Amino acid sequence: MTEIIVLAVVVLLVIIVAVKAVMVVPQAQSAVVERLGRFRAVADPGLNFLVPFLDRVRARIDLREQVVSFPPQPVITQDNLTVSIDTVVYFQVTDSRSAVYEISDYIIGVEQLTTTTLRNVVGGMSLEETLTSRDAINSQLRGVLDQETGRWGIRVARVELKAIDPPPSIQDSMEKQMRADREKRAMILNAEGQREAAIKTAEGEKQAAILAAEGEKQAAILSAEAERQSSILRAQGERASRYLQAQGQAKAIEKVFAAVKRGKPTPELLAYQYLQTLPQMAQGDANKVWMVPSDFGKSLEGFARMLGAPGEDGVFRYEPPQEEAPQEAPEDEDESIRAWFDTSSTPEVAEAVRAAEAVARKEVPAPGMLGEPGALGQAPASAPPARPDQA
C-alpha cells in the first residue's frame, strides 16, 4: 500500500512538472518570462518550454492594435473658453519587454500623455479654430504620442477627436449665429429671387407690349388696306351702277319719245294727260295752290305745231321718228370701262361656292344609319354635280 501511494505521488509530481515546463502562447500574443525574478525571454506564439519552479510568466501582452476611448477632458482654448473633448487612440505594442518594464501601466500613461498634449495643442487655438482644425490637432497629437511612447514599446497609429463640446452658453450663441446667418442667406436669396422675377416680369411685359403694338400696327394696316380696297370697290360699283342707270334712263326716254311719236298724239290728248297729272302734282305737302293758265290751250297748240305736222283735216300730229341704228353697248364703245361690267366670279370664289353646294346636296342619313362608318362623309350617287354656271 505504501508503495502505491509513493508511486501516485511521483506520478503527480511528474504531471505537475510537465505542466509547469510546457507553455502554449496564442497567436498575436506574447509572454514575458522571468527566471528567479529576472527577465529571461519573451515567449513567441506557439509551444514554449520553461524550467519548472524557476521560470514564471510575468505578463501576457496583446500584440494586436488596440482602441482606447478616454473620457471627456476639459480643455481651455486661447480665448478662455472651456471645451470638453473626447479622444480615441489607436496603438499597438511592438516591444513586450519595454511595455512591461519601462512603465507600470502603459494604458494610463497613454491617457495622461494624450490629455497633457491635447491641452497644450488646443490652448494655442481659439474656439473656432478648434472646431475647424480637427485634422491638424489629430496630426500633432499622433506625432507627440508616437515619439514619447516609442521607449515604452508602443506605436501610436491614429488619434481621433471623437467630440468637441463647447459650453451650453456658447452653443446657444453659436446656434443663434447660425440661425441669423441662415436667415440672412435666406433673405438674400429671397431678394435675388424677387429681383429676378421682377426682371423677368418686366421683360415679359415689354415683349407683350411690343407684340401687342406690333399686332395693333398690323391690324391697323390691314384694316386700312381693307377699308381702302372696299372703298375702291364700292366706288367702282357705284360708278358702274350710275353709268348703267344713266344708260337705262336714256334708253327709257328714247323708248318713251319713240312711242309717243309713233302714237301721233293730238293736242287734245296732251291736254288730257296734263290735266290727269295735275292732281298728282298737288298731292305734296308743300303744294298749296295751283293755277291753270288761261292760255293753256294755245300753249299745247304751239307745242303740237312745233313737233307735229298738219294732216289732211288740218290737225297737227307727231310724225313717227325714223328708226335709228342700234347703238353698241357702252362697254363695247370704251375699252377703259369694260371691266366695270365684268360680273363673273373669281376662280377661288367659284370653287368655294361649288364646294358649299356639294356639301349642301349631301343627304342626311336616317337615325339608324348614324352609327355606320362613312354615313355622313359620302354623298349619294343620285345627287347631280354642281354646274359651273351656278358659281
CSV table of C-alpha atoms in Angstrom, one decimal:
chain,number,residue,atom,x,y,z
A,1,MET,CA,0.0,0.0,0.0
A,2,THR,CA,2.9,2.4,0.9
A,3,GLU,CA,4.5,1.7,-2.5
A,4,ILE,CA,1.2,2.6,-4.3
A,5,ILE,CA,1.0,5.9,-2.5
A,6,VAL,CA,4.6,6.7,-3.2
A,7,LEU,CA,4.1,5.9,-6.9
A,8,ALA,CA,1.0,8.1,-7.1
A,9,VAL,CA,2.9,11.0,-5.6
A,10,VAL,CA,5.7,10.6,-8.0
A,11,VAL,CA,3.3,10.4,-11.0
A,12,LEU,CA,1.5,13.6,-9.7
A,13,LEU,CA,4.9,15.4,-9.4
A,14,VAL,CA,5.8,14.4,-12.9
A,15,ILE,CA,2.5,15.7,-14.2
A,16,ILE,CA,2.9,19.0,-12.3
A,17,VAL,CA,6.5,19.3,-13.6
A,18,ALA,CA,5.3,18.6,-17.2
A,19,VAL,CA,2.6,21.2,-16.9
A,20,LYS,CA,5.0,23.7,-15.5
A,21,ALA,CA,7.5,23.0,-18.2
A,22,VAL,CA,5.2,23.5,-21.2
A,23,MET,CA,3.5,26.8,-22.1
A,24,VAL,CA,1.3,27.5,-25.2
A,25,VAL,CA,1.1,31.1,-26.3
A,26,PRO,CA,-1.8,32.0,-28.6
A,27,GLN,CA,-1.4,33.8,-31.9
A,28,ALA,CA,-1.0,37.7,-31.7
A,29,GLN,CA,0.1,37.4,-28.1
A,30,SER,CA,3.5,37.3,-26.3
A,31,ALA,CA,4.6,36.3,-22.8
A,32,VAL,CA,7.4,37.9,-20.7
A,33,VAL,CA,9.2,35.1,-18.9
A,34,GLU,CA,11.3,35.7,-15.7
A,35,ARG,CA,13.7,33.3,-14.0
A,36,LEU,CA,14.2,33.8,-10.4
A,37,GLY,CA,12.8,37.4,-10.7
A,38,ARG,CA,14.9,38.5,-13.6
A,39,PHE,CA,13.9,38.8,-17.3
A,40,ARG,CA,14.8,35.8,-19.2
A,41,ALA,CA,13.0,35.9,-22.6
A,42,VAL,CA,9.8,36.8,-24.5
A,43,ALA,CA,7.9,33.8,-25.4
A,44,ASP,CA,6.6,33.9,-29.0
A,45,PRO,CA,3.2,32.4,-30.1
A,46,GLY,CA,3.2,28.7,-30.1
A,47,LEU,CA,4.8,25.9,-27.9
A,48,ASN,CA,7.4,27.1,-25.3
A,49,PHE,CA,9.3,25.2,-22.6
A,50,LEU,CA,10.0,26.5,-19.2
A,51,VAL,CA,12.2,25.4,-16.3
A,52,PRO,CA,9.7,24.2,-13.6
A,53,PHE,CA,9.8,26.1,-10.4
A,54,LEU,CA,12.4,28.5,-11.8
A,55,ASP,CA,10.7,30.3,-14.7
A,56,ARG,CA,7.4,32.1,-14.5
A,57,VAL,CA,5.3,34.3,-16.8
A,58,ARG,CA,5.4,37.9,-15.7
A,59,ALA,CA,2.7,39.2,-18.1
A,60,ARG,CA,0.9,38.3,-21.3
A,61,ILE,CA,0.8,41.1,-23.9
A,62,ASP,CA,-1.7,41.5,-26.7
A,63,LEU,CA,0.1,42.3,-29.9
A,64,ARG,CA,-3.0,43.4,-31.9
A,65,GLU,CA,-3.8,47.0,-32.5
A,66,GLN,CA,-5.9,48.3,-29.6
A,67,VAL,CA,-8.5,51.0,-29.4
A,68,VAL,CA,-8.8,53.0,-26.2
A,69,SER,CA,-11.5,55.7,-25.8
A,70,PHE,CA,-10.7,58.2,-23.0
A,71,PRO,CA,-13.4,60.1,-21.1
A,72,PRO,CA,-14.1,63.8,-21.9
A,73,GLN,CA,-11.3,66.1,-20.8
A,74,PRO,CA,-11.9,69.8,-20.1
A,75,VAL,CA,-9.6,72.0,-22.2
A,76,ILE,CA,-9.2,75.8,-22.1
A,77,THR,CA,-8.9,77.5,-25.5
A,78,GLN,CA,-6.9,80.6,-26.3
A,79,ASP,CA,-10.0,82.8,-25.9
A,80,ASN,CA,-10.6,81.4,-22.4
A,81,LEU,CA,-13.4,79.1,-23.2
A,82,THR,CA,-13.6,75.6,-21.7
A,83,VAL,CA,-14.5,72.8,-24.1
A,84,SER,CA,-14.9,69.1,-23.4
A,85,ILE,CA,-13.0,66.9,-25.8
A,86,ASP,CA,-13.3,63.1,-26.2
A,87,THR,CA,-10.3,61.3,-27.7
A,88,VAL,CA,-9.8,57.9,-29.2
A,89,VAL,CA,-6.2,56.4,-29.5
A,90,TYR,CA,-5.3,53.5,-31.8
A,91,PHE,CA,-2.0,51.9,-30.7
A,92,GLN,CA,-0.1,48.7,-30.9
A,93,VAL,CA,2.6,47.1,-28.6
A,94,THR,CA,5.7,46.4,-30.6
A,95,ASP,CA,8.1,45.5,-27.7
A,96,SER,CA,6.6,43.4,-24.9
A,97,ARG,CA,9.7,43.7,-22.7
A,98,SER,CA,9.6,47.6,-22.8
A,99,ALA,CA,5.8,47.7,-22.3
A,100,VAL,CA,6.3,45.6,-19.1
A,101,TYR,CA,9.5,47.0,-17.6
A,102,GLU,CA,9.6,50.6,-18.9
A,103,ILE,CA,6.2,51.7,-17.5
A,104,SER,CA,4.0,50.3,-14.9
A,105,ASP,CA,0.7,50.7,-16.9
A,106,TYR,CA,1.1,51.9,-20.5
A,107,ILE,CA,-2.7,52.5,-20.8
A,108,ILE,CA,-2.7,55.1,-18.1
A,109,GLY,CA,0.5,56.5,-19.5
A,110,VAL,CA,-1.0,56.9,-22.9
A,111,GLU,CA,-4.1,58.5,-21.4
A,112,GLN,CA,-2.2,61.1,-19.4
A,113,LEU,CA,0.1,61.9,-22.2
A,114,THR,CA,-2.8,62.4,-24.5
A,115,THR,CA,-4.5,64.7,-22.0
A,116,THR,CA,-1.5,66.9,-21.5
A,117,THR,CA,-0.6,67.1,-25.2
A,118,LEU,CA,-4.2,67.9,-26.1
A,119,ARG,CA,-4.3,70.8,-23.6
A,120,ASN,CA,-1.1,72.1,-24.9
A,121,VAL,CA,-2.2,72.0,-28.6
A,122,VAL,CA,-5.8,73.3,-28.0
A,123,GLY,CA,-4.5,76.0,-25.6
A,124,GLY,CA,-2.9,77.8,-28.6
A,125,MET,CA,-6.1,77.9,-30.7
A,126,SER,CA,-9.4,79.8,-30.5
A,127,LEU,CA,-12.7,78.0,-30.3
A,128,GLU,CA,-13.4,78.5,-33.9
A,129,GLU,CA,-10.0,77.1,-34.9
A,130,THR,CA,-10.5,74.2,-32.6
A,131,LEU,CA,-13.9,73.3,-34.2
A,132,THR,CA,-12.5,73.6,-37.7
A,133,SER,CA,-9.0,72.1,-37.2
A,134,ARG,CA,-9.5,68.6,-36.2
A,135,ASP,CA,-7.1,67.1,-38.7
A,136,ALA,CA,-4.3,69.4,-37.5
A,137,ILE,CA,-5.0,68.5,-33.9
A,138,ASN,CA,-5.0,64.8,-34.7
A,139,SER,CA,-1.7,65.1,-36.6
A,140,GLN,CA,0.0,66.9,-33.7
A,141,LEU,CA,-1.3,64.5,-31.1
A,142,ARG,CA,-0.2,61.5,-33.1
A,143,GLY,CA,3.3,62.9,-33.6
A,144,VAL,CA,3.9,63.7,-29.9
A,145,LEU,CA,2.4,60.4,-28.7
A,146,ASP,CA,4.3,58.3,-31.2
A,147,GLN,CA,7.5,60.0,-30.2
A,148,GLU,CA,7.0,59.7,-26.4
A,149,THR,CA,5.6,56.2,-26.4
A,150,GLY,CA,8.4,54.7,-28.5
A,151,ARG,CA,10.5,54.0,-25.5
A,152,TRP,CA,7.6,52.1,-24.0
A,153,GLY,CA,7.5,49.7,-26.9
A,154,ILE,CA,4.3,51.2,-28.2
A,155,ARG,CA,3.5,52.5,-31.7
A,156,VAL,CA,0.6,55.0,-31.9
A,157,ALA,CA,-1.3,54.5,-35.2
A,158,ARG,CA,-4.0,57.2,-35.1
A,159,VAL,CA,-5.5,59.7,-32.7
A,160,GLU,CA,-9.1,61.0,-33.3
A,161,LEU,CA,-11.1,63.6,-31.6
A,162,LYS,CA,-14.5,61.9,-31.1
A,163,ALA,CA,-16.4,65.0,-29.9
A,164,ILE,CA,-15.7,68.7,-29.1
A,165,ASP,CA,-18.4,70.1,-26.9
A,166,PRO,CA,-18.3,73.9,-26.1
A,167,PRO,CA,-20.2,75.2,-23.1
A,168,PRO,CA,-24.0,75.4,-23.3
A,169,SER,CA,-24.0,79.2,-23.4
A,170,ILE,CA,-21.5,79.1,-26.3
A,171,GLN,CA,-23.6,76.5,-28.1
A,172,ASP,CA,-26.7,78.7,-27.7
A,173,SER,CA,-24.8,81.7,-29.1
A,174,MET,CA,-23.5,79.6,-32.0
A,175,GLU,CA,-27.0,78.4,-32.8
A,176,LYS,CA,-28.3,81.9,-32.8
A,177,GLN,CA,-25.4,83.0,-35.0
A,178,MET,CA,-26.0,80.1,-37.3
A,179,ARG,CA,-29.7,80.9,-37.4
A,180,ALA,CA,-29.1,84.5,-38.1
A,181,ASP,CA,-26.6,83.6,-40.8
A,182,ARG,CA,-29.2,81.2,-42.4
A,183,GLU,CA,-31.9,83.9,-42.2
A,184,LYS,CA,-29.5,86.4,-43.8
A,185,ARG,CA,-28.8,84.0,-46.6
A,186,ALA,CA,-32.5,83.2,-47.0
A,187,MET,CA,-33.3,86.9,-47.2
A,188,ILE,CA,-30.6,87.5,-49.7
A,189,LEU,CA,-31.8,84.5,-51.8
A,190,ASN,CA,-35.4,85.7,-51.5
A,191,ALA,CA,-34.4,89.2,-52.6
A,192,GLU,CA,-32.4,87.8,-55.5
A,193,GLY,CA,-35.4,85.7,-56.5
A,194,GLN,CA,-37.7,88.7,-56.3
A,195,ARG,CA,-35.3,90.7,-58.4
A,196,GLU,CA,-35.0,88.0,-61.0
A,197,ALA,CA,-38.8,87.6,-61.0
A,198,ALA,CA,-39.3,91.4,-61.4
A,199,ILE,CA,-36.8,91.5,-64.2
A,200,LYS,CA,-38.4,88.5,-66.0
A,201,THR,CA,-41.8,90.0,-65.4
A,202,ALA,CA,-40.7,93.4,-66.8
A,203,GLU,CA,-39.1,91.7,-69.8
A,204,GLY,CA,-42.3,89.7,-70.4
A,205,GLU,CA,-44.5,92.8,-70.2
A,206,LYS,CA,-42.1,94.6,-72.5
A,207,GLN,CA,-42.2,91.8,-75.0
A,208,ALA,CA,-46.0,91.6,-74.6
A,209,ALA,CA,-46.3,95.3,-75.2
A,210,ILE,CA,-44.1,95.2,-78.2
A,211,LEU,CA,-46.0,92.3,-79.7
A,212,ALA,CA,-49.4,94.0,-78.8
A,213,ALA,CA,-48.2,97.2,-80.5
A,214,GLU,CA,-46.9,95.2,-83.5
A,215,GLY,CA,-50.2,93.4,-83.7
A,216,GLU,CA,-52.2,96.6,-83.4
A,217,LYS,CA,-50.0,98.1,-86.1
A,218,GLN,CA,-50.5,95.2,-88.4
A,219,ALA,CA,-54.3,95.2,-87.7
A,220,ALA,CA,-54.5,98.9,-88.4
A,221,ILE,CA,-52.6,98.4,-91.6
A,222,LEU,CA,-54.8,95.5,-92.7
A,223,SER,CA,-57.9,97.4,-91.6
A,224,ALA,CA,-56.8,100.5,-93.6
A,225,GLU,CA,-55.9,98.4,-96.6
A,226,ALA,CA,-59.3,96.6,-96.4
A,227,GLU,CA,-61.1,99.9,-96.0
A,228,ARG,CA,-59.2,101.3,-99.0
A,229,GLN,CA,-60.0,98.2,-101.1
A,230,SER,CA,-63.6,98.2,-100.0
A,231,SER,CA,-63.9,102.0,-100.7
A,232,ILE,CA,-62.3,101.5,-104.1
A,233,LEU,CA,-64.6,98.5,-105.0
A,234,ARG,CA,-67.6,100.4,-103.6
A,235,ALA,CA,-66.8,103.5,-105.7
A,236,GLN,CA,-66.2,101.3,-108.7
A,237,GLY,CA,-69.5,99.6,-108.2
A,238,GLU,CA,-71.4,102.9,-107.7
A,239,ARG,CA,-69.7,104.3,-110.8
A,240,ALA,CA,-70.7,101.3,-112.9
A,241,SER,CA,-74.2,101.4,-111.3
A,242,ARG,CA,-74.7,105.1,-112.1
A,243,TYR,CA,-73.4,104.6,-115.6
A,244,LEU,CA,-75.8,101.8,-116.2
A,245,GLN,CA,-78.7,103.8,-114.6
A,246,ALA,CA,-77.9,106.7,-116.9
A,247,GLN,CA,-77.8,104.4,-119.9
A,248,GLY,CA,-81.1,102.9,-118.8
A,249,GLN,CA,-82.8,106.2,-118.3
A,250,ALA,CA,-81.5,107.4,-121.6
A,251,LYS,CA,-82.9,104.3,-123.3
A,252,ALA,CA,-86.2,104.6,-121.4
A,253,ILE,CA,-86.5,108.2,-122.5
A,254,GLU,CA,-85.7,107.3,-126.1
A,255,LYS,CA,-88.3,104.5,-126.0
A,256,VAL,CA,-90.9,106.8,-124.5
A,257,PHE,CA,-90.4,109.5,-127.1
A,258,ALA,CA,-90.3,107.0,-129.8
A,259,ALA,CA,-93.6,105.5,-128.6
A,260,VAL,CA,-95.1,109.0,-128.3
A,261,LYS,CA,-94.1,109.9,-131.8
A,262,ARG,CA,-95.4,106.5,-133.2
A,263,GLY,CA,-98.7,107.2,-131.5
A,264,LYS,CA,-99.2,110.6,-133.2
A,265,PRO,CA,-100.9,112.2,-130.2
A,266,THR,CA,-103.2,115.2,-130.8
A,267,PRO,CA,-103.1,118.4,-128.7
A,268,GLU,CA,-106.4,117.3,-127.0
A,269,LEU,CA,-104.7,114.1,-125.8
A,270,LEU,CA,-101.7,116.0,-124.5
A,271,ALA,CA,-104.1,118.4,-122.7
A,272,TYR,CA,-106.0,115.5,-121.2
A,273,GLN,CA,-102.7,113.9,-120.0
A,274,TYR,CA,-101.6,117.1,-118.5
A,275,LEU,CA,-104.9,117.5,-116.6
A,276,GLN,CA,-104.5,114.0,-115.2
A,277,THR,CA,-101.0,114.8,-113.9
A,278,LEU,CA,-102.1,118.0,-112.1
A,279,PRO,CA,-103.8,116.1,-109.1
A,280,GLN,CA,-100.7,114.1,-108.6
A,281,MET,CA,-98.5,117.2,-108.6
A,282,ALA,CA,-100.9,118.8,-106.0
A,283,GLN,CA,-100.5,115.8,-103.5
A,284,GLY,CA,-97.3,117.1,-102.0
A,285,ASP,CA,-97.5,118.8,-98.5
A,286,ALA,CA,-95.7,121.9,-99.8
A,287,ASN,CA,-98.1,122.4,-102.8
A,288,LYS,CA,-101.0,124.5,-101.6
A,289,VAL,CA,-102.3,126.5,-104.6
A,290,TRP,CA,-102.2,125.5,-108.3
A,291,MET,CA,-103.1,128.0,-111.1
A,292,VAL,CA,-104.2,126.7,-114.5
A,293,PRO,CA,-103.1,129.3,-117.1
A,294,SER,CA,-105.8,130.7,-119.4
A,295,ASP,CA,-103.7,130.2,-122.5
A,296,PHE,CA,-103.1,126.6,-121.7
A,297,GLY,CA,-104.7,125.5,-125.0
A,298,LYS,CA,-102.6,127.9,-127.0
A,299,SER,CA,-99.5,126.5,-125.3
A,300,LEU,CA,-100.5,123.0,-126.3
A,301,GLU,CA,-101.3,124.1,-129.8
A,302,GLY,CA,-97.8,125.7,-130.2
A,303,PHE,CA,-96.2,122.6,-128.8
A,304,ALA,CA,-98.1,120.5,-131.4
A,305,ARG,CA,-97.2,122.9,-134.2
A,306,MET,CA,-93.5,122.7,-133.2
A,307,LEU,CA,-93.3,118.9,-133.0
A,308,GLY,CA,-96.0,117.8,-135.4
A,309,ALA,CA,-97.1,118.2,-139.0
A,310,PRO,CA,-100.6,119.2,-140.2
A,311,GLY,CA,-102.7,116.4,-141.6
A,312,GLU,CA,-105.5,116.4,-144.2
A,313,ASP,CA,-108.0,117.5,-141.6
A,314,GLY,CA,-105.8,120.4,-140.5
A,315,VAL,CA,-104.9,118.8,-137.1
A,316,PHE,CA,-101.2,118.7,-136.2
A,317,ARG,CA,-99.9,115.3,-135.4
A,318,TYR,CA,-96.5,113.9,-134.4
A,319,GLU,CA,-94.6,112.2,-137.1
A,320,PRO,CA,-93.0,108.9,-136.1
A,321,PRO,CA,-89.2,109.1,-135.8
A,322,GLN,CA,-87.0,107.3,-138.2
A,323,GLU,CA,-85.7,104.0,-136.9
A,324,GLU,CA,-82.1,104.6,-135.7
A,325,ALA,CA,-79.4,102.1,-135.9
A,326,PRO,CA,-78.9,100.2,-132.7
A,327,GLN,CA,-76.1,101.5,-130.7
A,328,GLU,CA,-73.4,99.4,-129.2
A,329,ALA,CA,-73.2,98.7,-125.5
A,330,PRO,CA,-71.2,101.2,-123.5
A,331,GLU,CA,-68.6,98.7,-122.6
A,332,ASP,CA,-68.0,98.0,-126.3
A,333,GLU,CA,-67.5,101.7,-127.0
A,334,ASP,CA,-64.9,102.3,-124.4
A,335,GLU,CA,-62.2,99.7,-123.5
A,336,SER,CA,-61.4,101.5,-120.2
A,337,ILE,CA,-64.9,100.8,-118.7
A,338,ARG,CA,-65.3,97.2,-119.9
A,339,ALA,CA,-64.0,95.9,-116.6
A,340,TRP,CA,-66.9,97.7,-114.8
A,341,PHE,CA,-69.4,95.3,-116.2
A,342,ASP,CA,-67.5,92.1,-115.5
A,343,THR,CA,-69.8,90.2,-113.2
A,344,SER,CA,-68.1,86.8,-113.4
A,345,SER,CA,-66.8,85.3,-110.2
A,346,THR,CA,-63.2,84.7,-109.5
A,347,PRO,CA,-62.0,81.0,-109.7
A,348,GLU,CA,-61.4,80.9,-105.9
A,349,VAL,CA,-64.9,82.1,-105.1
A,350,ALA,CA,-66.4,79.8,-107.7
A,351,GLU,CA,-64.6,76.8,-106.2
A,352,ALA,CA,-65.7,77.7,-102.7
A,353,VAL,CA,-69.3,78.0,-103.9
A,354,ARG,CA,-69.2,74.6,-105.7
A,355,ALA,CA,-67.7,73.0,-102.5
A,356,ALA,CA,-70.5,74.6,-100.4
A,357,GLU,CA,-73.2,73.4,-102.9
A,358,ALA,CA,-71.7,69.8,-102.9
A,359,VAL,CA,-71.9,69.8,-99.1
A,360,ALA,CA,-75.4,71.1,-99.1
A,361,ARG,CA,-76.6,68.4,-101.6
A,362,LYS,CA,-75.4,65.6,-99.3
A,363,GLU,CA,-78.3,63.5,-97.9
A,364,VAL,CA,-78.8,63.4,-94.2
A,365,PRO,CA,-78.7,59.6,-93.1
A,366,ALA,CA,-81.6,58.1,-91.2
A,367,PRO,CA,-81.3,57.9,-87.4
A,368,GLY,CA,-80.5,54.1,-87.6
A,369,MET,CA,-77.6,54.8,-90.1
A,370,LEU,CA,-75.7,57.3,-87.9
A,371,GLY,CA,-73.6,54.5,-86.4
A,372,GLU,CA,-72.4,53.2,-89.8
A,373,PRO,CA,-68.9,54.5,-90.8
A,374,GLY,CA,-68.9,56.9,-93.7
A,375,ALA,CA,-72.7,57.7,-93.4
A,376,LEU,CA,-72.1,61.4,-93.1
A,377,GLY,CA,-69.0,61.6,-95.2
A,378,GLN,CA,-70.3,60.2,-98.5
A,379,ALA,CA,-72.6,62.0,-100.9
A,380,PRO,CA,-75.4,60.0,-102.5
A,381,ALA,CA,-74.9,58.8,-106.1
A,382,SER,CA,-78.1,60.4,-107.2
A,383,ALA,CA,-77.0,63.9,-106.3
A,384,PRO,CA,-76.4,65.9,-109.5
A,385,PRO,CA,-73.0,67.5,-109.9
A,386,ALA,CA,-72.7,71.3,-109.5
A,387,ARG,CA,-72.9,73.2,-112.7
A,388,PRO,CA,-70.2,75.7,-113.5
A,389,ASP,CA,-72.7,78.5,-114.2
A,390,GLN,CA,-74.0,78.2,-110.6
A,391,ALA,CA,-70.8,79.7,-109.3
